[in-house]
């Protein structure tokens, strides 16, 4: 005999499926991939030395080390653009997972202490372990991201009434400010401000092929894990009680989800620095287009997150040549008003 609770849970799941739009998802994915390819081509083409798209294509398909333009494309611009795409995809997917697991519309790795925790640990590494190999910097970034989110959730859980979205964001802002101040204090005392300026400002200009070779496996594994976890996150987004009633092991899903988020956020910060709002904006945009099925939200967030950061890096290079504008500032120019809009709305869409 089916209980009324079970019927209600199945009705919620059916309602969620009705609110998903797979056709829109396919169209959005195709448009996003085409846009990303075009953005990557333009980003490689524009710079201090403008290079035609035809030359870019030739350098990618038939690389000639004797040609200066091919060397610029292969050694400088291509790893930079691919790094921007990886970073954007990582931040966006991490934000989508966090929003789905916590049902918090304001969840984002930058707002909940992950980015600042990773940046703080990078400051510690530069101060006390100069010359540390990049592989170990990434590992410490993961540890720092975990430290940041642990402190945020620890502070938030002490408040009466539990972890409301706004309390979590307030705790994240406080912890981010604290870890940022500690990192800057370490930079001043040990005179490593110049080394850390890149990470605090946010940019992908220093990305090299060796960085991508180390980062890519981590990010690829985390992305595959996110796709495998996407259906469970869809169910979890209905609410804890409903997910348990449908037979989901919510604790296991949350642990694996947080591991994936830590890997993605830690890897991204080790490349681009403490850039925020990518994981806040993109999941909301994709959710509005494709509905509430996280199998589509995560895939589309991957593509559109990469597109956003690639475009931001392109604008950062052409807005005030020959100087570069920090991409963190450009994305925050969009992200702050969007955050205020969500805070005022109260996140009713989740």
CSV table of C-alpha atoms in Angstrom, one decimal:
chain,number,residue,atom,x,y,z
A,1,UNK,CA,0.0,0.0,0.0
A,2,UNK,CA,1.4,3.4,-0.9
A,3,UNK,CA,1.5,6.0,1.9
A,4,UNK,CA,0.5,9.6,1.4
A,5,UNK,CA,4.1,10.6,2.1
A,6,UNK,CA,5.4,8.3,-0.7
A,7,UNK,CA,2.8,9.7,-3.1
A,8,UNK,CA,3.8,13.2,-2.2
A,9,UNK,CA,7.5,12.4,-2.8
A,10,UNK,CA,6.7,10.8,-6.2
A,11,UNK,CA,4.5,13.8,-7.1
A,12,UNK,CA,7.4,16.1,-6.2
A,13,UNK,CA,9.8,14.1,-8.4
A,14,UNK,CA,7.2,14.1,-11.3
A,15,UNK,CA,6.8,17.9,-10.9
A,16,UNK,CA,10.6,18.4,-11.0
A,17,UNK,CA,10.8,16.3,-14.2
A,18,UNK,CA,8.0,18.5,-15.8
A,19,UNK,CA,10.1,21.6,-14.9
A,20,UNK,CA,13.0,20.2,-16.8
A,21,UNK,CA,13.4,21.1,-20.5
A,22,UNK,CA,15.7,18.6,-22.3
A,23,UNK,CA,15.1,20.2,-25.8
A,24,UNK,CA,16.2,23.6,-24.4
A,25,UNK,CA,19.1,21.8,-22.9
A,26,UNK,CA,20.3,20.4,-26.2
A,27,UNK,CA,19.9,23.8,-27.9
A,28,UNK,CA,21.6,25.6,-25.1
A,29,UNK,CA,24.5,23.1,-25.2
A,30,UNK,CA,25.0,23.4,-29.0
A,31,UNK,CA,24.9,27.2,-28.8
A,32,UNK,CA,27.3,27.2,-25.9
A,33,UNK,CA,29.8,24.9,-27.5
A,34,UNK,CA,29.7,27.0,-30.7
A,35,UNK,CA,30.1,30.2,-28.7
A,36,UNK,CA,33.0,28.7,-26.7
A,37,UNK,CA,34.8,27.6,-29.9
A,38,UNK,CA,34.4,31.1,-31.4
A,39,UNK,CA,35.5,32.8,-28.1
A,40,UNK,CA,38.6,30.6,-27.9
A,41,UNK,CA,39.5,31.5,-31.5
A,42,UNK,CA,39.0,35.2,-30.9
A,43,UNK,CA,40.9,35.1,-27.6
A,44,UNK,CA,43.9,33.5,-29.2
A,45,UNK,CA,43.7,35.9,-32.1
A,46,UNK,CA,43.6,39.2,-30.2
A,47,UNK,CA,46.4,40.6,-28.1
A,48,UNK,CA,49.5,42.7,-28.2
A,49,UNK,CA,50.2,41.2,-31.7
A,50,UNK,CA,46.9,40.6,-33.6
A,51,UNK,CA,46.9,37.3,-35.4
A,52,UNK,CA,44.3,36.3,-38.0
A,53,UNK,CA,42.0,33.4,-37.3
A,54,UNK,CA,43.4,31.5,-40.3
A,55,UNK,CA,46.9,31.7,-38.7
A,56,UNK,CA,45.5,30.5,-35.4
A,57,UNK,CA,43.9,27.5,-37.2
A,58,UNK,CA,47.2,26.7,-39.0
A,59,UNK,CA,49.2,27.0,-35.8
A,60,UNK,CA,46.9,24.5,-34.1
A,61,UNK,CA,46.7,22.0,-36.9
A,62,UNK,CA,50.1,22.4,-38.5
A,63,UNK,CA,52.4,23.9,-35.9
A,64,UNK,CA,55.7,25.3,-37.2
A,65,UNK,CA,58.3,26.2,-34.5
A,66,UNK,CA,60.2,28.4,-37.0
A,67,UNK,CA,57.3,30.9,-37.2
A,68,UNK,CA,57.1,33.6,-34.4
A,69,UNK,CA,53.3,33.8,-34.6
A,70,UNK,CA,53.0,30.0,-34.2
A,71,UNK,CA,55.3,30.2,-31.1
A,72,UNK,CA,53.2,33.0,-29.6
A,73,UNK,CA,50.0,31.0,-30.2
A,74,UNK,CA,51.4,27.6,-29.0
A,75,UNK,CA,53.5,28.8,-26.0
A,76,UNK,CA,51.6,31.8,-24.6
A,77,UNK,CA,48.0,32.2,-25.9
A,78,UNK,CA,46.8,28.6,-26.2
A,79,UNK,CA,47.6,27.5,-22.7
A,80,UNK,CA,46.3,30.8,-21.3
A,81,UNK,CA,42.9,30.4,-23.1
A,82,UNK,CA,42.6,26.7,-22.3
A,83,UNK,CA,43.4,27.5,-18.7
A,84,UNK,CA,40.7,30.1,-18.6
A,85,UNK,CA,38.2,27.6,-20.0
A,86,UNK,CA,39.2,25.0,-17.4
A,87,UNK,CA,38.9,27.5,-14.6
A,88,UNK,CA,35.5,28.8,-15.7
A,89,UNK,CA,34.1,25.3,-16.1
A,90,UNK,CA,35.5,24.3,-12.7
A,91,UNK,CA,34.0,27.3,-10.8
A,92,UNK,CA,30.6,26.9,-12.5
A,93,UNK,CA,30.2,23.2,-11.9
A,94,UNK,CA,31.4,23.6,-8.3
A,95,UNK,CA,28.7,26.3,-7.8
A,96,UNK,CA,26.0,24.2,-9.4
A,97,UNK,CA,26.8,21.2,-7.1
A,98,UNK,CA,26.8,23.4,-4.0
A,99,UNK,CA,23.5,25.1,-4.9
A,100,UNK,CA,21.9,21.7,-5.6
A,101,UNK,CA,23.2,20.0,-2.5
A,102,UNK,CA,22.4,22.8,0.0
A,103,UNK,CA,19.4,24.2,-1.8
A,104,UNK,CA,21.1,27.6,-1.2
A,105,UNK,CA,20.7,30.0,-4.2
A,106,UNK,CA,23.6,32.0,-2.9
A,107,UNK,CA,26.1,29.1,-2.7
A,108,UNK,CA,29.3,29.7,-4.6
A,109,UNK,CA,32.9,28.7,-3.9
A,110,UNK,CA,33.9,32.4,-3.7
A,111,UNK,CA,31.1,33.3,-1.3
A,112,UNK,CA,31.5,30.4,1.1
A,113,UNK,CA,35.2,30.6,1.8
A,114,UNK,CA,36.7,28.1,-0.6
A,115,UNK,CA,38.5,30.6,-2.8
A,116,UNK,CA,39.9,32.6,0.1
A,117,UNK,CA,41.0,29.5,1.9
A,118,UNK,CA,42.9,28.3,-1.1
A,119,UNK,CA,44.5,31.7,-1.6
A,120,UNK,CA,45.5,31.9,2.0
A,121,UNK,CA,47.2,28.5,1.8
A,122,UNK,CA,49.0,29.7,-1.3
A,123,UNK,CA,50.3,32.7,0.7
A,124,UNK,CA,51.6,30.3,3.4
A,125,UNK,CA,53.3,28.2,0.8
A,126,UNK,CA,55.0,31.2,-0.9
A,127,UNK,CA,56.2,32.5,2.5
A,128,UNK,CA,57.4,29.3,4.2
A,129,UNK,CA,58.1,27.0,1.3
A,130,UNK,CA,59.5,29.1,-1.6
A,131,UNK,CA,60.1,27.2,-4.8
A,132,UNK,CA,57.5,24.5,-4.0
A,133,UNK,CA,56.6,22.5,-7.1
A,134,UNK,CA,53.3,23.4,-8.7
A,135,UNK,CA,51.9,19.9,-8.0
A,136,UNK,CA,52.2,20.5,-4.2
A,137,UNK,CA,50.8,24.1,-4.6
A,138,UNK,CA,47.6,22.5,-6.0
A,139,UNK,CA,47.4,20.0,-3.1
A,140,UNK,CA,47.7,22.8,-0.6
A,141,UNK,CA,45.1,24.7,-2.5
A,142,UNK,CA,42.7,21.8,-1.9
A,143,UNK,CA,43.6,21.8,1.8
A,144,UNK,CA,43.0,25.6,2.0
A,145,UNK,CA,39.7,25.3,0.2
A,146,UNK,CA,38.6,22.6,2.7
A,147,UNK,CA,39.8,24.7,5.6
A,148,UNK,CA,37.8,27.7,4.4
A,149,UNK,CA,34.5,25.8,3.9
A,150,UNK,CA,34.9,24.0,7.2
A,151,UNK,CA,35.3,27.2,9.2
A,152,UNK,CA,32.3,28.7,7.3
A,153,UNK,CA,30.0,25.8,8.0
A,154,UNK,CA,31.3,25.6,11.6
A,155,UNK,CA,30.4,29.2,12.3
A,156,UNK,CA,27.1,28.9,10.5
A,157,UNK,CA,26.1,25.8,12.4
A,158,UNK,CA,26.5,27.6,15.8
A,159,UNK,CA,23.7,30.0,15.1
A,160,UNK,CA,20.2,29.3,16.3
A,161,UNK,CA,17.8,28.2,13.6
A,162,UNK,CA,20.4,26.4,11.6
A,163,UNK,CA,22.2,27.2,8.4
A,164,UNK,CA,19.9,29.6,6.5
A,165,UNK,CA,21.2,30.8,3.1
A,166,UNK,CA,21.8,34.3,4.4
A,167,UNK,CA,23.6,33.2,7.5
A,168,UNK,CA,25.8,30.9,5.4
A,169,UNK,CA,26.7,33.8,3.1
A,170,UNK,CA,27.4,36.2,6.1
A,171,UNK,CA,29.7,33.6,7.7
A,172,UNK,CA,31.4,33.1,4.3
A,173,UNK,CA,31.9,36.8,3.9
A,174,UNK,CA,33.4,37.1,7.4
A,175,UNK,CA,35.7,34.1,6.9
A,176,UNK,CA,36.8,35.3,3.4
A,177,UNK,CA,37.7,38.7,4.9
A,178,UNK,CA,39.6,37.0,7.7
A,179,UNK,CA,41.6,34.6,5.5
A,180,UNK,CA,42.2,37.4,3.0
A,181,UNK,CA,43.6,39.7,5.7
A,182,UNK,CA,45.8,36.9,7.1
A,183,UNK,CA,47.1,36.2,3.6
A,184,UNK,CA,47.9,39.9,2.9
A,185,UNK,CA,49.6,40.1,6.3
A,186,UNK,CA,51.8,37.2,5.5
A,187,UNK,CA,52.6,38.8,2.1
A,188,UNK,CA,53.6,42.1,3.7
A,189,UNK,CA,55.6,40.6,6.5
A,190,UNK,CA,57.6,38.1,4.2
A,191,UNK,CA,57.7,40.6,1.3
A,192,UNK,CA,56.0,38.2,-1.2
A,193,UNK,CA,53.3,40.7,-2.3
A,194,UNK,CA,54.6,40.7,-5.9
A,195,UNK,CA,54.4,36.9,-6.1
A,196,UNK,CA,50.8,36.9,-4.7
A,197,UNK,CA,49.5,39.9,-6.6
A,198,UNK,CA,48.6,37.6,-9.5
A,199,UNK,CA,46.5,35.3,-7.4
A,200,UNK,CA,44.7,38.1,-5.5
A,201,UNK,CA,43.9,40.1,-8.7
A,202,UNK,CA,42.8,37.1,-10.7
A,203,UNK,CA,44.2,36.3,-14.1
A,204,UNK,CA,45.4,33.5,-16.3
A,205,UNK,CA,48.4,35.2,-17.9
A,206,UNK,CA,50.9,32.9,-16.2
A,207,UNK,CA,49.3,29.7,-17.3
A,208,UNK,CA,51.7,27.2,-18.9
A,209,UNK,CA,51.4,23.8,-20.5
A,210,UNK,CA,53.0,22.2,-17.5
A,211,UNK,CA,50.3,23.7,-15.3
A,212,UNK,CA,47.6,22.3,-17.6
A,213,UNK,CA,49.2,18.8,-17.6
A,214,UNK,CA,49.0,18.7,-13.8
A,215,UNK,CA,45.5,20.2,-13.5
A,216,UNK,CA,43.7,18.5,-16.3
A,217,UNK,CA,43.5,15.0,-14.8
A,218,UNK,CA,42.2,16.4,-11.5
A,219,UNK,CA,39.5,18.5,-13.2
A,220,UNK,CA,38.6,15.7,-15.7
A,221,UNK,CA,38.1,13.2,-12.9
A,222,UNK,CA,36.0,15.7,-10.8
A,223,UNK,CA,33.9,16.6,-13.9
A,224,UNK,CA,33.1,12.9,-14.6
A,225,UNK,CA,32.3,12.5,-10.9
A,226,UNK,CA,29.9,15.5,-11.1
A,227,UNK,CA,28.1,14.0,-14.1
A,228,UNK,CA,27.7,10.6,-12.3
A,229,UNK,CA,26.4,12.5,-9.2
A,230,UNK,CA,24.1,14.8,-11.2
A,231,UNK,CA,20.9,12.6,-10.9
A,232,UNK,CA,21.4,12.2,-7.1
A,233,UNK,CA,21.9,16.0,-6.8
A,234,UNK,CA,18.6,16.5,-8.7
A,235,UNK,CA,16.8,14.4,-6.1
A,236,UNK,CA,18.6,16.0,-3.2
A,237,UNK,CA,17.6,19.4,-4.5
A,238,UNK,CA,14.0,18.4,-3.7
A,239,UNK,CA,14.9,18.4,0.0
A,240,UNK,CA,16.5,16.2,2.5
A,241,UNK,CA,13.4,14.3,3.6
A,242,UNK,CA,12.1,13.7,0.1
A,243,UNK,CA,15.5,12.4,-1.0
A,244,UNK,CA,15.7,10.0,2.0
A,245,UNK,CA,12.1,8.9,1.3
A,246,UNK,CA,13.1,8.1,-2.3
A,247,UNK,CA,15.9,5.8,-1.0
A,248,UNK,CA,18.9,8.1,-1.5
A,249,UNK,CA,21.9,8.0,0.8
A,250,UNK,CA,22.1,11.7,1.3
A,251,UNK,CA,25.2,11.6,3.5
A,252,UNK,CA,27.2,9.7,0.9
A,253,UNK,CA,26.0,12.1,-1.9
A,254,UNK,CA,27.0,15.2,0.1
A,255,UNK,CA,30.5,13.8,1.0
A,256,UNK,CA,31.3,13.0,-2.6
A,257,UNK,CA,29.8,16.2,-3.8
A,258,UNK,CA,31.9,18.2,-1.4
A,259,UNK,CA,35.1,16.3,-2.4
A,260,UNK,CA,34.3,17.2,-6.1
A,261,UNK,CA,33.7,20.9,-5.2
A,262,UNK,CA,37.0,21.0,-3.2
A,263,UNK,CA,38.9,19.6,-6.2
A,264,UNK,CA,37.4,21.9,-8.7
A,265,UNK,CA,37.6,25.1,-6.6
A,266,UNK,CA,41.1,24.3,-5.3
A,267,UNK,CA,42.4,23.6,-8.8
A,268,UNK,CA,40.8,26.7,-10.3
A,269,UNK,CA,42.2,29.0,-7.6
A,270,UNK,CA,45.7,27.6,-8.1
A,271,UNK,CA,45.5,28.9,-11.7
A,272,UNK,CA,43.4,32.0,-11.7
A,273,UNK,CA,43.4,33.2,-8.1
A,274,UNK,CA,40.4,34.0,-5.9
A,275,UNK,CA,37.9,34.9,-8.6
A,276,UNK,CA,34.3,34.9,-7.4
A,277,UNK,CA,30.7,34.9,-8.8
A,278,UNK,CA,31.3,32.5,-11.7
A,279,UNK,CA,29.8,29.7,-9.7
A,280,UNK,CA,26.9,31.9,-8.6
A,281,UNK,CA,25.9,33.4,-12.0
A,282,UNK,CA,26.2,30.4,-14.4
A,283,UNK,CA,24.1,27.8,-12.5
A,284,UNK,CA,21.2,30.2,-12.2
A,285,UNK,CA,21.5,31.1,-15.9
A,286,UNK,CA,21.5,27.5,-17.0
A,287,UNK,CA,18.7,26.5,-14.5
A,288,UNK,CA,16.5,29.2,-16.0
A,289,UNK,CA,17.1,27.8,-19.5
A,290,UNK,CA,17.1,24.0,-19.0
A,291,UNK,CA,15.0,23.6,-15.8
A,292,UNK,CA,15.9,21.8,-12.6
A,293,UNK,CA,17.5,18.6,-13.9
A,294,UNK,CA,21.1,18.7,-12.7
A,295,UNK,CA,22.2,16.4,-15.5
A,296,UNK,CA,21.6,19.3,-17.8
A,297,UNK,CA,22.5,22.0,-15.4
A,298,UNK,CA,26.0,20.6,-14.7
A,299,UNK,CA,26.8,20.0,-18.4
A,300,UNK,CA,25.6,23.4,-19.5
A,301,UNK,CA,27.3,25.1,-16.5
A,302,UNK,CA,30.6,23.5,-17.6
A,303,UNK,CA,30.3,25.0,-21.1
A,304,UNK,CA,28.9,28.4,-20.1
A,305,UNK,CA,31.3,28.8,-17.2
A,306,UNK,CA,34.2,28.2,-19.6
A,307,UNK,CA,32.7,30.7,-22.0
A,308,UNK,CA,32.3,33.4,-19.4
A,309,UNK,CA,35.9,33.3,-18.2
A,310,UNK,CA,37.3,33.1,-21.7
A,311,UNK,CA,35.4,36.2,-22.7
A,312,UNK,CA,36.3,37.9,-19.4
A,313,UNK,CA,40.0,37.2,-20.1
A,314,UNK,CA,39.6,38.5,-23.7
A,315,UNK,CA,38.0,41.8,-22.5
A,316,UNK,CA,40.7,42.1,-19.7
A,317,UNK,CA,43.3,42.2,-22.4
A,318,UNK,CA,41.6,44.7,-24.8
A,319,UNK,CA,39.9,47.1,-22.5
A,320,UNK,CA,43.1,49.0,-21.5
A,321,UNK,CA,46.0,47.9,-23.7
A,322,UNK,CA,48.9,47.2,-23.1
A,323,UNK,CA,47.8,46.7,-19.5
A,324,UNK,CA,45.5,43.9,-18.3
A,325,UNK,CA,42.5,44.4,-16.1
A,326,UNK,CA,42.0,41.7,-13.5
A,327,UNK,CA,39.3,39.3,-14.6
A,328,UNK,CA,38.1,39.0,-11.1
A,329,UNK,CA,37.1,42.7,-11.2
A,330,UNK,CA,35.3,42.3,-14.5
A,331,UNK,CA,33.3,39.3,-13.4
A,332,UNK,CA,32.5,41.0,-10.1
A,333,UNK,CA,31.1,43.9,-12.1
A,334,UNK,CA,28.4,41.5,-13.2
A,335,UNK,CA,28.3,39.3,-10.2
A,336,UNK,CA,27.7,41.8,-7.4
A,337,UNK,CA,24.4,43.2,-8.9
A,338,UNK,CA,23.3,39.6,-9.6
A,339,UNK,CA,24.1,38.6,-6.0
A,340,UNK,CA,22.1,41.6,-4.6
A,341,UNK,CA,19.2,40.6,-6.9
A,342,UNK,CA,19.2,37.0,-5.6
A,343,UNK,CA,19.5,38.2,-1.9
A,344,UNK,CA,16.6,40.5,-2.4
A,345,UNK,CA,14.5,37.8,-4.1
A,346,UNK,CA,15.2,35.3,-1.4
A,347,UNK,CA,16.1,32.4,-3.7
A,348,UNK,CA,12.5,31.3,-4.2
A,349,UNK,CA,13.5,29.6,-7.5
A,350,UNK,CA,15.2,26.8,-5.5
